[in-house]
GROMACS .gro file of C-alpha atoms in nm:
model
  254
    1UNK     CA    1   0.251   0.466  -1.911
    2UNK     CA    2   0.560   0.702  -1.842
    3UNK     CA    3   0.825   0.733  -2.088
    4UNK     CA    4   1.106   0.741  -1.755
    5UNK     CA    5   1.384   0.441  -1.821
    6UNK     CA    6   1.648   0.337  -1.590
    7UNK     CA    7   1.966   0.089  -1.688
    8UNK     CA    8   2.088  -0.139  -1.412
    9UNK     CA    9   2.345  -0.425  -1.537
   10UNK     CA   10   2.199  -0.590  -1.803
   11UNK     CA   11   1.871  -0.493  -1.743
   12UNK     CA   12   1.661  -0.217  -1.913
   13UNK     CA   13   1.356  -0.101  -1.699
   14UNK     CA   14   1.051   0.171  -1.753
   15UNK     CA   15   0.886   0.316  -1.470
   16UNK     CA   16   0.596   0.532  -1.386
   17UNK     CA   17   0.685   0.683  -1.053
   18UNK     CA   18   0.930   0.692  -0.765
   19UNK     CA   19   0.714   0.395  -0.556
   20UNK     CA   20   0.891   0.181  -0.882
   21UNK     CA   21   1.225   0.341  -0.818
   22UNK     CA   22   1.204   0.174  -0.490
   23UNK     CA   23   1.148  -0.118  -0.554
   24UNK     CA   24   1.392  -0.122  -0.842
   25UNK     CA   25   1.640  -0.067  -0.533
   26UNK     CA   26   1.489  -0.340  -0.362
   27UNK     CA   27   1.546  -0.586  -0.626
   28UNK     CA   28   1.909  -0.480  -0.788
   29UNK     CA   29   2.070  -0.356  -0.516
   30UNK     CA   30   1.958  -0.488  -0.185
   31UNK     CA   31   1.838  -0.824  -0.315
   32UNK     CA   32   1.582  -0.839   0.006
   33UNK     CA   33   1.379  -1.119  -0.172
   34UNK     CA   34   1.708  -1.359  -0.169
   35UNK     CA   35   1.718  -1.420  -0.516
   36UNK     CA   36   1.978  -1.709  -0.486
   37UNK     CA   37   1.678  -1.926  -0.390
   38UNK     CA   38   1.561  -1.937  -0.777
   39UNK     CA   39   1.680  -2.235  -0.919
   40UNK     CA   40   1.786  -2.250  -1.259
   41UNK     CA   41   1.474  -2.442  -1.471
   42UNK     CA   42   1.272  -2.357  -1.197
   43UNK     CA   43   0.862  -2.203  -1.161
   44UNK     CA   44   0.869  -1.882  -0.999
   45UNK     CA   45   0.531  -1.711  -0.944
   46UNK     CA   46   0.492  -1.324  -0.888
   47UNK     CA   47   0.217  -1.203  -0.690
   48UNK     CA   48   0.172  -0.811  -0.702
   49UNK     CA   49   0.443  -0.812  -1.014
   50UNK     CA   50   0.486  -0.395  -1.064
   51UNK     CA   51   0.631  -0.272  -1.323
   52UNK     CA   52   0.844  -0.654  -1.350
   53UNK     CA   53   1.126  -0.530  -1.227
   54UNK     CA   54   1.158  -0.863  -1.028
   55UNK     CA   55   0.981  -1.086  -1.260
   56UNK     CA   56   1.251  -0.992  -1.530
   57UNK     CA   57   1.564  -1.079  -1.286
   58UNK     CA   58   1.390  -1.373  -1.176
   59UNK     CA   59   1.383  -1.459  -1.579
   60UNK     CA   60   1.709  -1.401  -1.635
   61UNK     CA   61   1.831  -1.697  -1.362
   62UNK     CA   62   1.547  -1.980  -1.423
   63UNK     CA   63   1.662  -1.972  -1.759
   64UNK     CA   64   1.493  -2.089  -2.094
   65UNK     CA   65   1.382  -2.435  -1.893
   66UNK     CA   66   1.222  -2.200  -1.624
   67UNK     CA   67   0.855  -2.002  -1.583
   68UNK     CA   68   0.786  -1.666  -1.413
   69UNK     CA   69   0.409  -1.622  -1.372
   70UNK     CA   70   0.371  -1.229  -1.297
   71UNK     CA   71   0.035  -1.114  -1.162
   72UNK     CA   72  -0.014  -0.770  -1.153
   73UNK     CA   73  -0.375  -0.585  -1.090
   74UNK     CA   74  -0.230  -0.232  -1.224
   75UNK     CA   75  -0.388  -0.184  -1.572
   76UNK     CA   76  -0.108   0.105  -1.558
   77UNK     CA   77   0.180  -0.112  -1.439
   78UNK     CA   78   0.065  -0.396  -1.626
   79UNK     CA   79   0.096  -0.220  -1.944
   80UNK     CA   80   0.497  -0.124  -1.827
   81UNK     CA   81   0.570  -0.510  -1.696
   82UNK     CA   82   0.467  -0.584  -2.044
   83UNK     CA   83   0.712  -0.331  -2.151
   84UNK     CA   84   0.980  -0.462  -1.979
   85UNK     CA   85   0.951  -0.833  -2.042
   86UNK     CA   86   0.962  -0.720  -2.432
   87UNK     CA   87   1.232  -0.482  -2.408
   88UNK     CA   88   1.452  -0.726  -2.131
   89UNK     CA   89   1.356  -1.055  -2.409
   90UNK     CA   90   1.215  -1.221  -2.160
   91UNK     CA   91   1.000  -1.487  -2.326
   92UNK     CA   92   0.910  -1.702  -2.020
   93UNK     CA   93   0.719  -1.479  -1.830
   94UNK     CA   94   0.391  -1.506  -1.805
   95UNK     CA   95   0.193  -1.156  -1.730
   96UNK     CA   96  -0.119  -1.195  -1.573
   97UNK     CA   97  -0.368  -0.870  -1.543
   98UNK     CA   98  -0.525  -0.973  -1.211
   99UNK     CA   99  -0.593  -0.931  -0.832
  100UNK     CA  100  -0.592  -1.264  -0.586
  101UNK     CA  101  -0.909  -1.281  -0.429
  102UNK     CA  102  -1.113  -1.572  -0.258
  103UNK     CA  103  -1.324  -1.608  -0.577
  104UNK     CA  104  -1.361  -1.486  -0.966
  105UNK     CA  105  -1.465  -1.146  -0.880
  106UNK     CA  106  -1.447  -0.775  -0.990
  107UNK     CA  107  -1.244  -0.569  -0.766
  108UNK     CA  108  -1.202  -0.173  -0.706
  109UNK     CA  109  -0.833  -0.100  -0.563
  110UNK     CA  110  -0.611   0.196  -0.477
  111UNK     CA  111  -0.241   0.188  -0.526
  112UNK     CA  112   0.008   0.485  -0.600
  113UNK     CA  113  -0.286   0.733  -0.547
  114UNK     CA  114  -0.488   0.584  -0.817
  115UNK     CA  115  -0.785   0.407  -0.871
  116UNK     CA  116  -0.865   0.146  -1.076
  117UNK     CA  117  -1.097  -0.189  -1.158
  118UNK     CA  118  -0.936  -0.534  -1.186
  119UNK     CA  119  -1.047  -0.896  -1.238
  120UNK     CA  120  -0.959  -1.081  -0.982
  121UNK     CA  121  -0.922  -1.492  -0.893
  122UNK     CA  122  -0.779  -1.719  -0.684
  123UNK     CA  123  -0.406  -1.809  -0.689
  124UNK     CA  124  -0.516  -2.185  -0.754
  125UNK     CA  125  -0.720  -2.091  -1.032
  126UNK     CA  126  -0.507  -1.813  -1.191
  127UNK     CA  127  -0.135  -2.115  -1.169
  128UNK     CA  128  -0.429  -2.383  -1.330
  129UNK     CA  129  -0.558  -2.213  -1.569
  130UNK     CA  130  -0.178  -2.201  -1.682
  131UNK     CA  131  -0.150  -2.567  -1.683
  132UNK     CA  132   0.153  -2.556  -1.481
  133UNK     CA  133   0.140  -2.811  -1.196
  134UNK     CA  134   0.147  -2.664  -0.872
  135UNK     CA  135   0.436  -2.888  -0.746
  136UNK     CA  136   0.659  -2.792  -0.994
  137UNK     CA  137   0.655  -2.414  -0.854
  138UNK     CA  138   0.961  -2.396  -0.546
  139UNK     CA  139   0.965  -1.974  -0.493
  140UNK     CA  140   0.678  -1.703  -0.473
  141UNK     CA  141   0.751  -1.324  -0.430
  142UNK     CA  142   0.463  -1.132  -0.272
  143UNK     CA  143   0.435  -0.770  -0.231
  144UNK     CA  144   0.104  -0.664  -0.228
  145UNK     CA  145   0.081  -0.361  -0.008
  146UNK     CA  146  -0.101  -0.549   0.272
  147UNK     CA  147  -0.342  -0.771   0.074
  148UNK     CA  148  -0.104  -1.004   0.247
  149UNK     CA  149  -0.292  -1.019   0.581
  150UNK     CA  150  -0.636  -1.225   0.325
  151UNK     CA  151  -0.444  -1.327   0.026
  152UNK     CA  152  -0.217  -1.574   0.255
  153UNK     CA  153  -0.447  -1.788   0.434
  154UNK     CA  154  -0.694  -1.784   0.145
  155UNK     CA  155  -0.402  -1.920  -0.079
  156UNK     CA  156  -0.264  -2.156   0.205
  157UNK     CA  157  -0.332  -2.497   0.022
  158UNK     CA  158  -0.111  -2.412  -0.256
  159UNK     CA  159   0.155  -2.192  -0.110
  160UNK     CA  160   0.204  -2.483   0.088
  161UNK     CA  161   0.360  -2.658  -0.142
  162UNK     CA  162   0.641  -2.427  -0.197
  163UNK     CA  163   0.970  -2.409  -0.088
  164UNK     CA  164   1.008  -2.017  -0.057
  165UNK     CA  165   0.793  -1.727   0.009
  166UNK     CA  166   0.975  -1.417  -0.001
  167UNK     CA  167   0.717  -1.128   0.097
  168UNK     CA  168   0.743  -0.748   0.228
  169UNK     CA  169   0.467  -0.761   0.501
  170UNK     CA  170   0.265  -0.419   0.529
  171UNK     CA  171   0.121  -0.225   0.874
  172UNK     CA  172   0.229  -0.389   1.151
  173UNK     CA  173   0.060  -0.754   1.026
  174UNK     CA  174   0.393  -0.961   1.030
  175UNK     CA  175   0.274  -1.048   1.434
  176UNK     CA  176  -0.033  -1.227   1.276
  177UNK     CA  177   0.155  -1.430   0.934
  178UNK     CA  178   0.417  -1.508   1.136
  179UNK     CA  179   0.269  -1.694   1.417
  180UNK     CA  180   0.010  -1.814   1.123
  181UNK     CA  181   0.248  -1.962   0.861
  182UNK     CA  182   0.466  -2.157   1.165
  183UNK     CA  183   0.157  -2.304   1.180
  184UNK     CA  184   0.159  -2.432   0.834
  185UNK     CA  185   0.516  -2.566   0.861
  186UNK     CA  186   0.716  -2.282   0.770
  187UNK     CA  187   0.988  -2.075   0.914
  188UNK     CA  188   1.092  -1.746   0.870
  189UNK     CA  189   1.428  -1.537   0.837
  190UNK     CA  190   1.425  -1.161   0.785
  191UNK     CA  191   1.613  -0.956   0.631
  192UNK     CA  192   1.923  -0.830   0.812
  193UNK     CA  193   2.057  -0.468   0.809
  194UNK     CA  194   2.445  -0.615   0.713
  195UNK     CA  195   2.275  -0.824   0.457
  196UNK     CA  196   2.114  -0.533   0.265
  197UNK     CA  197   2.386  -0.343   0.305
  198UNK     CA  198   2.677  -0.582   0.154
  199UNK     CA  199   2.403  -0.659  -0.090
  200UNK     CA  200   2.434  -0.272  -0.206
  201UNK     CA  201   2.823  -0.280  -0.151
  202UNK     CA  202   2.901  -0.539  -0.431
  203UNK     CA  203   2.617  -0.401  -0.674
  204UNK     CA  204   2.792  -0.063  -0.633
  205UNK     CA  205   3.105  -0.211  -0.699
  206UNK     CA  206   2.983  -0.370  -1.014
  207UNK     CA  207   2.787  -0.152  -1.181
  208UNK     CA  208   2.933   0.174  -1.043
  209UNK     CA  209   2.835   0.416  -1.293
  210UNK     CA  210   2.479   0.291  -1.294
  211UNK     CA  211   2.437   0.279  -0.935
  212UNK     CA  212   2.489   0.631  -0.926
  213UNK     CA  213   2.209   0.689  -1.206
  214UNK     CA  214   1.963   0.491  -1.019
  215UNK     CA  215   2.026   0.680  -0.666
  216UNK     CA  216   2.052   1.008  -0.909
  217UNK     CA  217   1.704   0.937  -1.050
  218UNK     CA  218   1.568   0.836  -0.702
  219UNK     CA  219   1.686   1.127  -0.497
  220UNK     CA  220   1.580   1.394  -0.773
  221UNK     CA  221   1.222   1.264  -0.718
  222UNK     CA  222   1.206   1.399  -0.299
  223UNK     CA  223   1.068   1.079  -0.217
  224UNK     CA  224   1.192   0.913   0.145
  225UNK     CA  225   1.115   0.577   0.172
  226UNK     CA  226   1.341   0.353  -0.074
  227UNK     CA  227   1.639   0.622  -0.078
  228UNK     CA  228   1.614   0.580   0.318
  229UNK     CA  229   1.667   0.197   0.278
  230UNK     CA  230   1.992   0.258   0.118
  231UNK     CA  231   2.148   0.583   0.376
  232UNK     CA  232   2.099   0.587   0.725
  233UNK     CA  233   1.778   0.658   0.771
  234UNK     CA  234   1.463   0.398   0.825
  235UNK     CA  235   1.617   0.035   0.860
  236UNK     CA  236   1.411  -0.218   0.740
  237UNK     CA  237   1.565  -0.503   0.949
  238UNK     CA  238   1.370  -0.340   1.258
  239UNK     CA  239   1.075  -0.172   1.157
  240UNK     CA  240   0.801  -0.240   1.285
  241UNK     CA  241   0.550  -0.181   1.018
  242UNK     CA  242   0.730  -0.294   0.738
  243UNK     CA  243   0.902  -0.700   0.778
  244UNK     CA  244   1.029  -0.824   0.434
  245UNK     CA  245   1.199  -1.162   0.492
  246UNK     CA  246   1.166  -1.538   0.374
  247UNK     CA  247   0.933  -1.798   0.471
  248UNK     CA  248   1.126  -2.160   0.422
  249UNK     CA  249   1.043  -2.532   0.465
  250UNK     CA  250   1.276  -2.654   0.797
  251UNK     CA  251   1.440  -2.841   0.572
  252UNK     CA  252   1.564  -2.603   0.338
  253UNK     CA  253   1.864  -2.363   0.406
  254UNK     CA  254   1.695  -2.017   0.419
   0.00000   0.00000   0.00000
């Protein structure tokens, strides 16, 4: 576990690399998962958790009446999510060291270059196990590098029951969940370049001085992607290999 911090607001996050940098961005200053979804006393469930950058914002709105379940298959970022949910006092989060699979399984994965075992379950089984009744949950976050593609329809009879699934779709797949998830009654908004971009406006605005840290720290690592997401370079409201957006019931303002 890296010893790197970052201050944003309120918040207080470690991180092991510039991939968590990124999505640091993605969470405090574009807000592409629509974070005004989460309900105050809500159940908000974390698939592919990170560091808990997310998990720990997502704390922070349901409130001491609320849950965030945080599943994370990164024995590294696992240990740093844990970290964070100390460090941010976030007592209602729930970390969970696993991968969603179809079964109770072993798993061997890649992710940031490394490799590493994890346990692995099903969603149903890993929210039960929890005792937390699946109706009571109203907004998942998934980014899982892809997994999306499997994990989705293999998790379809609970995810079903939930008002929002905000997800980053990976290589080109959105053409398949799309289509697939209309199917199960849902709709879908992406994320707009002017959204991202006001998004970033008023957290500049705000918290000026640490804005400038975090793009600081991110820049002074040579990494592309997430700085790009922020300038003019790669927008994610039109690539095609990268959708991040929110599945809704019809009858729920997206």
């Amino acid at each position: 576990m890296s010893d790197s911090r970052i201050k944003f607001g309120n918040f207080n996050l470690q991180y092991n690399d510039p991939h968590d940098l990124a999505a640091i961005i993605e969470s405090y200053v574009l807000n592409v998962y629509r974070i005004q979804k989460i309900k105050k006393g809500g159940i908000v469930v974390d698939v592919g958790a990170g560091i808990g950058e997310f998990a720990v914002i997502a704390s922070k709105i349901v409130g001491n009446e609320g849950k965030v379940i945080a599943i994370e298959p990164s024995p590294e970022d696992f240990k740093t999510l844990q970290y964070n949910i100390k460090k941010n006092k976030c007592g209602n989060v729930i970390p969970i060291n696993s991968a969603v699979s179809d079964k109770k399984e072993k798993l061997s994965l890649s992710f940031k270059g490394k490799n590493f075992e994890s346990k692995a379950d099903t969603l149903q089984n890993i929210i039960e196990n929890l005792k937390v009744p699946v109706n009571s949950i109203h907004y998942m976050k998934m980014d899982i590098e892809g997994a999306e593609r499997f994990v989705i329809p293999l998790s379809i009879d609970i995810i079903k029951n939930f008002d929002y699934l905000a997800i980053q779709i990976h290589d080109g797949f959105s053409s398949e969940l799309i289509p697939y998830m209309s199917s199960q009654g849902f709709e879908f908004k992406r994320v707009e370049r002017n959204e991202y971009i006001l998004n970033a406006f008023k957290k500049v605005v705000l918290h000026p001085t640490d804005a400038y840290r975090l793009w600081k720290a991110f820049k002074s690592t040579g990494e592309n992607p997430g700085l790009a997401k922020i300038s003019s370079g790669i927008d994610i409201s039109k690539s095609d290999e990268l959708v991040v957006g929110l599945f809704f019931k019809p009858n729920i303002t997206a």
